[in-house]
Structures are given as C-alpha cells and as structure tokens.
Amino acid sequence: MEETGTDRFKTAILLLAATGLIAGLGFYFANQSGIANLVWIAGVVPALAALLVEILRSLRSGEVGLDIVAALSMSAALAFGETLAAAVVAVMYAGGTFLESFAEGRARREMRDLLSRVPRTAARYGSGGLEEVRLDEIAPGDRLLIRQGDVVPVDGTVVSETAFVDTSALTGESLPVRLARGVDAMSGSTNAGEAFDLIATRPAKDSTYAGIVRLVEEAQASKAPMSRLADRWSLGFLAVTVAIAFAAWWFTGDPIRAVAVLVVATPCPLILAVPVALVAGLSRAAHFGVLIKGAGPLEAMARIRTLILDKTGTLTDGRPRIVSIDSRDGRGEDEILRLAATLEQASKHPVAQAIVAAAKARGLALPVPSDVSEFPGEGVVGTVEGRAVVVGGEGFVAGHVGHNAGDISALPAGSVLVAIAVDGRMTGHLVMADPLRDGAGLTIEGLRQQGIQRILLATGDRAEVAERVTQGLGLDGLRSGLTPDQKVLLVLTERKNGPVMMVGDGVNDAPALAAADVGVAMGARGAAASAEAADVVLLVDRIDRLGSGMEIARASRRIAVESVVAGIGLSVLGMIAAACGYLTPVQGALLQEVIDVAVILNALRALRIMPREPAPPATSAAPSGQAKSLEGTTA
C-alpha cells in the first residue's frame, strides 16, 4: 500500500506540473502574461516542495545528492522571474521520477508473478477435519498432513509408519531417504513418497521455508552501489555547476545567465539514468527466471571474477538417471527396462519414476502390472504379462530369488544399483547416477567468455566423486569434503582476489551464499534458506540461466554508464553555452529536456536486452556421488 501511495503521489506531482505548464502556455499565447506566470508558479511549487522534502531526508541520512542542483535551478528561475523555465524544469524532473517509478513497478510485477507459485499454506488437522492454514498460523504440536510433492513447512516429527523425503536441498544427497515413525523431518525437504503426518516442533516463523516470502520486499528496498557512486559524483558536479553559474554572473553582471546555467545543469541523467537502467535490468532478468534482489546485486554481478559452484542439485541435476543396463540372461536392454518400468509404475518413489520416465523416453509400451506389493525402502514385487517380476536393491531381489547378493564394489563412484529378477532368475541391473546437468560444460565456457577468471567446485562429497563428476569441465580448482563453515572460509579466501559469486541449492550452502559478494540459489527445487540468504535466485531449474543473468547484469551496467557519460557530457557543453549567453533559461530547459529524454530512453534499452541462447545441451557426463545399493531406499 505504501508503494502504491508513493506512485500515486509522483503521478499527481507530474500531472500538476504538466497541467501548469500547458495551461500557462495557453494564457501566454492569449496575451495574458500575468495569469500565465501565476499558473506556471502554481505548477512549480508542488514539485519544488516535494523535491525539498526529499533533499532534507537525504541530508538527514548523510547523503548529498544531485537533487540540490534541480532545486537550485527551479528556485533561481522563480526568483528572477523566469517562470516558464521553472515550469519546464518542474515537468522534466517530475516526469523523470515518474518514469523511474514506472520501471520499478514493472520489475515488481514480474517478480511477484514469478514468486506466486511459492506455497504459502499447509494442511492442518482440526476439529472439523483438514484445513488449509497460513504458515504463520502453524504452532508447535499441530498435526499436519504432508502430501506427495509438498515441501515440509516446519521442523517436526514423523508420526506415520514411514515417510520418504527428498533432502537434497538440505544435505546434498540426491536420493530420497526413509524416515520411520518418531524421526525428525527438517523443514525445506520435499515429500517424495506417499502422504504422511507430521507433528510440528517449531513455529513456522523459525522454518527455513518461510523466509522466501521476504524476497520481493528485499528487492524493492535495495539501492545499487552504483547509485551511491552517482551521489558521490554529485559533489563534484554540484561544485562545477555553481562555479560556472557564479562566473557567468560575476563576469557579465547578468543573473539570467546564471539561471540558464543552473537550468541546463539539472542532472536528470545522473539522478535517473542509473536506477532506470538497473531496475530495467532487474525486470529483464526476472523475465528469464532470474530473480535478483535489487539493483545492488545486479551491479555486483557485472564485476564478478571468481565463481564457486556447489555440486549436487547445482552442477548436477540432483535426480537419478539410468546410465547403463546390464543383462544377465540374454535379454536386451529395452526388454529389461520395459519389465522394470512396468512394475515400477505402481511406485511413486523418485527412483521408480526415473525408471518409468526412461522407458517412456525410449517409446516403450508399458502394460498394467498386477498383484503388486511394495516393500518400503526395499523394492517392488508383482506380475507383468504373467511373469513374476521383482525390482529393488540387490540384496532384496537376491533374497527373493534365493541367490547371494552380488559384489557392487566395482560400481563407479556415485552409482546406485537396481536389480531385476523375472520368474525366479536374476535378469539384470540398472545402474543409476546423478549426472551433470545438460549443458553444464557449455554454461561454464560461456561464463569464462563473460570475464569469469576462476571457477571452483565446492562440495561435501568425497574427492573421487567430485573428480569424476567434473572430469573434462576444466575447472580451476576442486574442494571436496567441505562442511558449511569450510565453504564460508573458501569464499572469504577467494574474495581476496576479487569479487566472488557462490552458487548453491541447499541449506548447507546458505552461509557461503551470504558470505559471497553475490550468492545465487537454485530456487526451483532448492531450500528456502539458501534462497533467503542469496542475492539471486534462479527460479527456472536450469544452470544456463546463470549465464543469462550475468549477461543481463553486464549489459545493464554498461547501458547505465553510457547514459551517464553522454548525459553529463552534453549537460556540461550546454552549461558552457548558457554561460556565454547562447542559451536563455527557457532554451536551456528545453535543451536539458531533450538530453534527459534521450539518456532515459537509452537507459530503458535494458528492457530489451536479449541474452544469447545457449547451445544445444551437451551429453550428460559420467555419474557422480557415493556408490551404494538400494538397500534402505525403494525402487
């Protein structure tokens, strides 16, 4: 509501100034000069009053801005009877602030649209049954229903027999874990199995997920370092302006020349071009699913020289995929996959869903299984086209067919083994892993082309796992087995060599994201704690969007600098011309209006920035993660 009121106030000031200018011109051409002067003054006074209030607020906070020059030009024009020039300056200044507000409003709307899909409620058991309540209404002791796909809204204790949750956002483990009755479930994890009940142990305001609702407010309240730099430039520009105006008056004895200098010097290019360009860049980035929490992080992104990447869920997809199929009885790969996927249709476990998705991707027809029994955490048994099929962990399947479990020590690091038996005989194995994201290598190459000098991997996994997943990426360094504190130390160490960007997706990455110059969270499936600590959130689950965000940031900053240099340079030339008597105050105001419109329109070019489309996705790399069987999970 406060933002809407501010926008309406700026609109009203612009309407008053424009109405006063137009009405005054009407009276002037009707040979009513006296009335025209009064009307112009009436249009200027509200804009000047609002400007003086803004200047006082800035001075109280210790900031000296270029608004002072605008106030001096209007005041001097009124004092020496140049009311038309004052009216033109008032319209120019009010129009510029309105344009800035409009650009910010556009960015806010796009950010709200992107965040609208973030859940804000949970299902709580009440006296009348289930009820949807807001997260801030959840209290310790409340019994909640966590449906399949729901994010656990608060920390709590599982009270159902079994729960399967995806904790990749919290721990970096890409495969779901089984939670028995009485085990604690952390907020921010996702229900990867059947619905289960949870008793809340902490209020919602302490949960990791609730923090994401503050993203938009933080974005709107930020101010770019570049804008503060513009305010520091204001002292020099103000001194030059006053010196030229005083010299023009002193050497000619004509105060009107000083007024003309002040009017030409109204510094809208520096006051408005920088925030307009950066806010337009925010809007453009949001259009591509890159939520940047304000102009400050956007400007900082343009200066990044070192990039640190987390592994699971960031550099890798965070979800299991089939990387190989091993046959034990001569059946073809497609037949083994078809039999396993047919039975796995009865399971909602992520591994089962990945097998089904792989079969459908190959165009395999999957009949409906019968007599299906699922053993949570172990596997699935059923009948497919009259044949008895067992799918699950090596030990589970071997036990059903009366064989000893095979040796899985030779599996590549990070692999998960799914065994399949048909009619009492071991038929084959599916080897699954968490591979690199499609196009990860191309994204890293593109970031280097944008000026990133060092790219490092920081992960909690073992060294052999990290080395395997990053083979061929050409990284400048690899740090494995890191705790959250050690990730922070790595960020602080690298900051000595220049600005650092950290990219992660889990709660364990949040401290490092906060410590970096720019923290980037993979927010599409990541934890809200990382999204809250980060400066940038990738709301589209694609790592190549990081390159798009970087490109938009650099282009926005370049456009802002171009606008400032061109605008101030033209203003200085105009000031010199006014001091030499070549421009009257009205002519100076009109000239400055042309300059301002030109530089602001140039700044708005940031709304049309089009990042280069990434090249076709690269083939997924070798599997990553720690080798394990499916014992303790389900397939």
mmCIF file of C-alpha atoms in Angstrom, residues 243-255 257-258 261 578-580:
data_model
loop_
_atom_site.group_PDB
_atom_site.id
_atom_site.type_symbol
_atom_site.label_atom_id
_atom_site.label_comp_id
_atom_site.label_asym_id
_atom_site.label_seq_id
_atom_site.Cartn_x
_atom_site.Cartn_y
_atom_site.Cartn_z
ATOM 1 C CA ALA A 243 31.326 27.682 -10.250
ATOM 2 C CA ILE A 244 30.180 28.125 -13.876
ATOM 3 C CA ALA A 245 26.952 29.859 -12.826
ATOM 4 C CA PHE A 246 28.788 32.223 -10.438
ATOM 5 C CA ALA A 247 31.457 33.010 -13.049
ATOM 6 C CA ALA A 248 28.809 33.780 -15.675
ATOM 7 C CA TRP A 249 27.071 36.193 -13.263
ATOM 8 C CA TRP A 250 30.322 37.714 -11.946
ATOM 9 C CA PHE A 251 31.938 38.487 -15.292
ATOM 10 C CA THR A 252 28.784 39.633 -17.135
ATOM 11 C CA GLY A 253 26.712 41.057 -14.293
ATOM 12 C CA ASP A 254 23.696 39.240 -15.763
ATOM 13 C CA PRO A 255 21.973 36.911 -13.235
ATOM 14 C CA ARG A 257 22.936 33.709 -17.421
ATOM 15 C CA ALA A 258 23.464 32.047 -14.046
ATOM 16 C CA VAL A 261 23.426 27.576 -16.401
ATOM 17 C CA ALA A 578 24.498 29.182 -21.423
ATOM 18 C CA ALA A 579 27.328 30.927 -19.570
ATOM 19 C CA CYS A 580 28.456 32.500 -22.848
#
